[in-house]
Tab-separated table of C-alpha atoms in Angstrom:
chain	number	residue	atom	x	y	z
A	232	MET	CA	106.032	1.732	8.145
A	233	ASP	CA	107.394	7.029	4.285
A	234	ASP	CA	110.102	8.176	3.857
A	235	PHE	CA	109.780	4.866	3.936
A	236	ARG	CA	107.616	5.424	-1.061
A	237	GLU	CA	105.734	7.915	-3.601
A	238	TRP	CA	109.516	6.758	-1.515
A	239	LEU	CA	110.215	-0.231	2.964
A	240	SER	CA	106.383	-0.837	2.527
A	241	ASP	CA	109.192	-4.229	2.667
A	242	ASN	CA	106.814	-0.381	4.037
A	243	LEU	CA	104.555	0.900	8.290
A	244	ARG	CA	104.471	-2.569	9.120
A	245	TYR	CA	105.063	-3.634	5.542
A	246	PHE	CA	107.022	0.316	5.849
A	247	MET	CA	108.060	1.312	5.324
A	248	LEU	CA	105.239	1.957	7.915
A	249	GLY	CA	99.816	-2.722	6.465
A	250	GLY	CA	100.719	-5.367	9.328
A	251	ALA	CA	104.058	-5.671	11.296
A	252	ILE	CA	106.215	-5.177	8.311
A	253	LEU	CA	105.993	-1.288	7.831
A	254	VAL	CA	108.696	-0.050	5.989
A	255	ILE	CA	108.109	1.914	6.956
A	256	VAL	CA	104.835	3.123	7.647
A	257	LEU	CA	108.408	3.507	6.608
A	258	VAL	CA	109.083	0.784	5.107
A	259	LEU	CA	109.496	2.836	6.019
A	260	ILE	CA	108.534	-0.992	4.630
A	261	PHE	CA	111.187	-0.609	0.044
A	262	GLY	CA	110.333	-3.783	-0.078
A	263	VAL	CA	108.699	-6.234	0.599
A	264	ARG	CA	106.772	-4.780	-1.658
A	265	ALA	CA	108.233	-4.265	-5.041
A	266	CYS	CA	109.529	-7.122	-6.789
A	267	VAL	CA	107.707	-7.388	-3.670
A	268	GLY	CA	105.552	-5.891	0.429
A	269	GLY	CA	103.689	-8.018	3.233
A	270	LYS	CA	104.634	-6.720	0.505
A	271	LYS	CA	104.418	-1.214	0.631
A	272	GLY	CA	106.123	-2.189	1.680
A	273	ASN	CA	110.588	-0.422	4.829
A	274	SER	CA	110.611	-1.784	0.699
A	275	ASN	CA	107.807	-4.111	0.376
A	276	GLU	CA	108.309	-7.113	1.461
A	277	ASP	CA	108.750	-4.781	-0.608
A	278	GLN	CA	108.317	-2.886	0.136
A	279	LYS	CA	108.078	-2.271	-0.705
A	280	THR	CA	109.511	-0.283	-6.883
A	281	ALA	CA	110.191	0.699	-10.079
A	282	GLN	CA	111.036	4.326	-11.181
A	283	SER	CA	109.658	5.825	-14.675
A	284	ASN	CA	111.109	8.833	-16.213
A	285	GLN	CA	107.761	10.398	-17.490
A	286	GLU	CA	107.669	13.085	-20.434
A	287	ASN	CA	105.975	16.553	-19.869
A	288	ASP	CA	102.777	15.331	-20.339
A	289	PRO	CA	99.709	17.007	-18.635
A	290	SER	CA	97.921	13.779	-17.894
A	291	SER	CA	100.976	12.333	-16.272
A	292	PRO	CA	100.784	11.703	-12.434
A	293	ALA	CA	104.556	13.116	-11.875
A	294	ASN	CA	103.371	16.168	-13.488
A	295	ASP	CA	100.064	16.571	-11.889
A	296	GLY	CA	101.573	16.923	-8.684
A	297	GLU	CA	101.408	13.375	-7.662
A	298	THR	CA	105.217	12.771	-7.154
A	299	ASP	CA	106.983	16.655	-7.055
A	300	GLU	CA	107.615	18.231	-3.610
A	301	LYS	CA	105.479	15.530	-1.387
A	302	LYS	CA	103.252	17.162	0.974
A	303	ASP	CA	102.183	16.339	4.245
A	304	ALA	CA	99.174	18.073	5.783
A	305	SER	CA	99.497	17.080	9.128
A	306	PRO	CA	103.484	16.765	10.222
A	307	ALA	CA	103.997	15.118	13.357
A	308	THR	CA	105.339	17.656	16.125
A	309	ASP	CA	108.382	16.542	17.614
A	310	THR	CA	108.620	18.035	21.089
A	311	ASN	CA	110.944	15.381	22.521
A	312	ALA	CA	114.737	15.087	22.066
A	313	GLU	CA	115.840	12.668	19.228
A	314	THR	CA	116.367	9.018	19.843
A	315	THR	CA	119.214	7.149	19.280
A	316	MET	CA	119.091	4.465	16.110
A	317	GLU	CA	121.559	1.392	17.302
A	318	LYS	CA	122.300	-1.626	15.760
A	319	ALA	CA	119.363	-4.081	17.115
A	320	SER	CA	120.222	-6.526	20.006
A	321	THR	CA	120.829	-10.384	19.002
A	322	GLU	CA	117.180	-11.158	20.108
A	323	VAL	CA	115.587	-8.478	18.131
A	324	THR	CA	117.853	-9.212	15.231
A	325	GLU	CA	116.890	-13.205	15.343
A	326	LEU	CA	113.658	-12.279	15.300
A	327	ILE	CA	113.605	-10.430	12.122
A	328	GLN	CA	115.830	-13.165	10.545
A	329	SER	CA	113.478	-15.641	11.618
A	330	TYR	CA	110.455	-13.493	10.216
A	331	TYR	CA	112.171	-12.942	6.693
A	332	LYS	CA	113.398	-16.848	6.449
A	333	ALA	CA	109.455	-18.059	7.092
A	334	PHE	CA	108.329	-15.247	4.913
A	335	GLY	CA	110.512	-16.524	2.012
A	336	GLU	CA	109.440	-20.043	2.630
A	337	LYS	CA	105.770	-19.098	3.081
A	338	ASP	CA	105.890	-20.808	6.169
A	339	ILE	CA	102.621	-19.350	7.518
A	340	ALA	CA	102.774	-21.537	11.032
A	341	THR	CA	105.807	-20.069	11.896
A	342	LEU	CA	104.867	-16.280	10.905
A	343	LYS	CA	102.099	-16.959	13.187
A	344	THR	CA	103.953	-17.374	16.054
A	345	ILE	CA	106.505	-14.515	15.327
A	346	GLU	CA	103.895	-11.822	14.361
A	347	ASP	CA	101.155	-10.921	17.009
A	348	GLY	CA	97.860	-10.403	14.762
A	349	PHE	CA	98.731	-12.346	11.690
A	350	THR	CA	95.583	-12.147	9.472
A	351	PRO	CA	94.470	-13.919	6.558
A	352	ALA	CA	95.011	-11.057	4.620
A	353	ASP	CA	98.447	-11.241	5.412
A	354	GLU	CA	98.534	-15.087	4.407
A	355	SER	CA	96.779	-14.334	1.272
A	356	GLN	CA	99.525	-11.489	0.708
A	357	ILE	CA	102.505	-13.554	1.114
A	358	ASN	CA	101.156	-16.492	-0.878
A	359	SER	CA	100.803	-14.170	-3.994
A	360	ARG	CA	104.424	-13.322	-4.306
A	361	ASP	CA	105.366	-15.908	-6.877
A	362	TYR	CA	108.508	-13.622	-8.142
A	363	ILE	CA	110.285	-13.563	-5.289
A	364	ASP	CA	112.760	-16.137	-4.729
A	365	GLY	CA	113.734	-15.157	-1.180
A	366	TYR	CA	115.183	-12.193	1.228
A	367	GLU	CA	118.476	-11.591	2.560
A	368	VAL	CA	118.640	-9.622	5.893
A	369	GLN	CA	121.563	-7.271	5.798
A	370	ASP	CA	121.181	-4.817	8.671
A	371	VAL	CA	118.690	-4.439	11.545
A	372	TYR	CA	118.511	-1.354	13.599
A	373	ALA	CA	116.284	-0.229	16.525
A	374	LYS	CA	114.662	2.502	18.547
A	375	LYS	CA	113.351	2.616	21.984
A	376	GLY	CA	109.491	1.986	21.589
A	377	LEU	CA	106.662	3.502	23.434
A	378	THR	CA	106.697	1.259	26.332
A	379	ASP	CA	109.735	-0.705	28.136
A	380	GLY	CA	110.805	-3.787	25.927
A	381	SER	CA	109.369	-2.410	22.632
A	382	TYR	CA	111.385	-1.257	19.642
A	383	VAL	CA	110.705	0.457	16.332
A	384	VAL	CA	113.174	-1.757	14.202
A	385	TYR	CA	114.344	-0.714	10.683
A	386	VAL	CA	115.159	-3.473	8.487
A	387	VAL	CA	117.841	-2.948	5.444
A	388	PHE	CA	117.256	-6.216	3.453
A	389	ASN	CA	117.509	-7.742	-0.292
A	390	TYR	CA	114.914	-9.477	-2.158
A	391	ILE	CA	115.552	-11.705	-5.017
A	392	CYS	CA	113.235	-11.532	-8.178
A	393	THR	CA	112.771	-14.475	-10.279
A	394	GLY	CA	115.300	-14.657	-13.206
A	395	ILE	CA	117.007	-11.843	-12.124
A	396	GLU	CA	120.537	-12.177	-10.488
A	397	THR	CA	120.632	-8.682	-9.208
A	398	PRO	CA	119.496	-8.436	-5.647
A	399	VAL	CA	117.044	-5.594	-4.748
A	400	PRO	CA	117.910	-3.497	-2.092
A	401	ALA	CA	114.782	-2.812	0.353
A	402	LEU	CA	113.818	-1.167	3.683
A	403	SER	CA	111.104	-2.109	6.221
A	404	GLN	CA	109.922	-1.068	9.483
A	405	PHE	CA	108.385	-3.235	12.305
A	406	TYR	CA	107.196	-2.389	15.614
A	407	VAL	CA	108.270	-5.082	17.972
A	408	GLU	CA	106.972	-5.816	21.596
A	409	THR	CA	107.583	-8.070	24.411
A	410	ASP	CA	104.646	-10.264	25.466
A	411	SER	CA	103.520	-11.339	29.064
A	412	ASP	CA	105.912	-14.408	28.770
A	413	GLY	CA	108.790	-12.105	27.842
A	414	ASN	CA	109.058	-13.224	24.388
A	415	LEU	CA	109.665	-10.529	21.534
A	416	LYS	CA	106.837	-10.219	18.890
A	417	ILE	CA	106.314	-8.095	16.022
A	418	LYS	CA	103.055	-6.342	16.435
A	419	GLY	CA	100.607	-6.903	13.510
A	420	GLY	CA	98.335	-3.814	12.685
A	421	ALA	CA	100.948	-1.379	14.840
A	422	ASP	CA	99.919	1.523	11.984
A	423	GLU	CA	96.446	1.141	13.016
A	424	ASP	CA	97.531	2.279	16.517
A	425	ALA	CA	97.071	6.208	16.967
A	426	ASP	CA	100.204	6.407	19.417
A	427	ILE	CA	102.221	3.999	17.602
A	428	SER	CA	101.721	5.505	14.402
A	429	ALA	CA	102.188	9.031	15.716
A	430	TYR	CA	105.472	7.918	16.956
A	431	VAL	CA	106.742	6.347	14.417
A	432	LYS	CA	105.899	9.346	12.001
A	433	LYS	CA	108.020	11.463	14.532
A	434	LEU	CA	110.965	9.199	14.159
A	435	GLU	CA	110.834	9.237	10.698
A	436	SER	CA	111.663	12.797	10.811
A	437	GLU	CA	114.786	12.367	12.768
A	438	LYS	CA	118.124	12.345	10.693
A	439	ASP	CA	119.567	9.141	11.406
A	440	VAL	CA	116.238	7.521	9.985
A	441	GLN	CA	116.336	9.855	6.787
A	442	ASP	CA	120.070	9.069	6.141
A	443	LEU	CA	119.263	5.442	6.463
A	444	ILE	CA	116.255	6.001	3.976
A	445	ALA	CA	118.409	8.041	1.770
A	446	LYS	CA	121.053	5.127	1.296
A	447	VAL	CA	118.712	2.629	0.726
A	448	LYS	CA	116.957	4.321	-1.757
A	449	ALA	CA	120.329	5.329	-3.739
A	450	ASP	CA	121.247	1.358	-3.377
A	451	TYR	CA	117.871	0.718	-5.163
A	452	GLU	CA	118.286	3.092	-7.679
A	453	ALA	CA	121.576	2.119	-8.501
A	454	ALA	CA	120.844	-1.638	-8.587
A	455	GLN	CA	118.492	-0.690	-11.399
A	456	ALA	CA	120.843	1.671	-13.381
A	457	GLY	CA	123.210	-1.323	-13.245
A	458	ASP	CA	120.902	-4.163	-14.470
A	459	SER	CA	118.177	-3.287	-17.473
A	460	SER	CA	116.514	-6.483	-16.775
A	461	LEU	CA	115.803	-5.747	-13.305
A	462	ALA	CA	114.683	-2.154	-14.112
A	463	GLU	CA	112.510	-3.526	-16.753
A	464	PHE	CA	111.183	-6.439	-14.605
A	465	LEU	CA	110.354	-3.940	-11.588
A	466	GLN	CA	108.435	-1.844	-14.137
A	467	GLY	CA	106.611	-4.608	-15.673
A	468	LEU	CA	105.515	-5.192	-11.860
A	469	GLY	CA	104.354	-1.852	-11.372
A	470	ASP	CA	102.323	-1.578	-14.680
A	471	ASP	CA	100.416	-4.829	-13.721
A	472	ALA	CA	100.223	-5.183	-10.073
A	473	SER	CA	98.461	-2.201	-8.399
A	474	ALA	CA	95.219	-2.429	-10.998
A	475	SER	CA	94.786	-6.379	-10.943
A	476	ALA	CA	95.396	-6.608	-7.252
A	477	ASP	CA	92.618	-7.444	-4.738
A	478	ALA	CA	91.468	-5.501	-1.762
A	479	GLY	CA	93.559	-6.248	0.970
A	480	THR	CA	96.883	-6.707	-0.992
A	481	MET	CA	100.310	-5.169	-0.090
A	482	LEU	CA	101.566	-2.716	-2.618
A	483	THR	CA	104.730	-0.926	-2.827
A	484	VAL	CA	105.087	2.848	-3.506
A	485	THR	CA	107.449	3.231	-6.170
A	486	GLU	CA	108.009	6.962	-5.946
A	487	ASP	CA	107.571	9.601	-3.177
A	488	CYS	CA	104.003	10.446	-3.691
A	489	ASN	CA	101.142	12.337	-2.594
A	490	VAL	CA	98.110	10.843	-0.914
A	491	ARG	CA	94.783	12.666	-2.007
A	492	ALA	CA	91.419	12.981	-0.337
A	493	SER	CA	89.713	11.922	-3.347
A	494	ALA	CA	90.262	9.992	-6.844
A	495	ASP	CA	91.115	12.971	-8.395
A	496	PRO	CA	94.479	14.637	-9.486
A	497	GLU	CA	93.083	17.903	-7.858
A	498	GLY	CA	92.019	16.543	-4.723
A	499	GLU	CA	93.171	17.701	-1.477
A	500	VAL	CA	96.669	16.659	-0.391
A	501	ILE	CA	96.339	14.967	3.134
A	502	GLY	CA	99.759	13.581	3.305
A	503	GLY	CA	102.468	11.619	1.423
A	504	PHE	CA	104.180	8.167	1.436
A	505	SER	CA	107.977	7.721	0.559
A	506	ALA	CA	109.160	5.297	-2.197
A	507	GLY	CA	109.607	1.793	-0.617
A	508	THR	CA	106.577	2.113	1.650
A	509	GLU	CA	104.313	-0.683	1.681
A	510	VAL	CA	100.329	0.133	1.603
A	511	GLU	CA	97.162	-1.882	1.785
A	512	LYS	CA	94.927	-1.723	-1.182
A	513	LYS	CA	91.479	-1.170	0.286
A	514	GLY	CA	89.608	-0.695	-2.750
A	515	GLN	CA	89.896	1.358	-6.726
A	516	GLU	CA	88.141	4.231	-8.180
A	517	GLY	CA	89.310	4.106	-11.683
A	518	ASP	CA	93.126	4.850	-11.980
A	519	TRP	CA	93.231	5.431	-8.220
A	520	ILE	CA	94.074	3.029	-5.508
A	521	GLN	CA	92.181	3.485	-2.268
A	522	VAL	CA	94.509	3.432	0.971
A	523	ASP	CA	94.525	4.240	4.859
A	524	TYR	CA	96.266	6.972	5.599
A	525	ASP	CA	96.627	7.916	9.392
A	526	GLY	CA	93.098	6.520	9.759
A	527	GLN	CA	91.775	8.592	6.635
A	528	THR	CA	90.767	7.091	3.242
A	529	GLY	CA	93.155	8.114	0.870
A	530	TYR	CA	94.207	7.591	-2.590
A	531	VAL	CA	97.221	7.258	-4.692
A	532	HIS	CA	97.798	6.966	-8.418
A	533	SER	CA	97.880	3.439	-9.541
A	534	SER	CA	101.329	4.039	-11.544
A	535	LEU	CA	103.007	4.953	-8.475
A	536	LEU	CA	102.162	1.447	-6.859
A	537	GLU	CA	103.409	-1.996	-7.577
């Protein structure tokens, strides 16, 4: 669920915008994917996220156009008035708090009751996060979804990395629906629904969402600037995680980046992810990680994922 990672995922089910934690497709998902993303990430869960300063090396992904001027080959056309982001209701907020509590405790049984469509891949991804001690939900915002009783939810949260005192700010995104019994549920696989994906993408262009993303991104960068041990820890995760991760693992975008149609720095740009977006690793070709982008096969350089 990005502007929600190459800048929540937290990851967009895991956002920013994999499963229910997008922040943000967003998210949107920083998170749960940075120290985290499920986690890919809105940061991602993480994700979800290490920023690296690269010299003017022609082999550098950044200088190959992977991080400069992120392009979107198929921007959504907003023909409707902008929706309003508001503080989420008590019921939605409690759902999200329950989700992150269960997520931090790796309480799979509870997660299956909260998220509709929870998969074995989700379980594997959650159980693999041994470097995260817990999550702290800060603020929960919502916009109206496509149907009555549905919401696009943006979660500002911190995740705590093992052995690191400074919390990591993150952003993730969820799509929440009301089931036939009147219960709120996080919709797993929301990013695979064409209508939902298009709607969430439209919302990402709205000023209040952009402002929220910018704020969390600034907080995230400030946390690293103020704690060198955190920056080094996150950089280490980025160096190791994407290449060694199994297919199905949620990864977090560490910088705003391009998504290419082929595993090649000259490949066609078909879109882009924002830092913090959580994405699911589908495969790997050399130094390129295969991902799904709006139903298409795309590739992101491994140095831009963790």
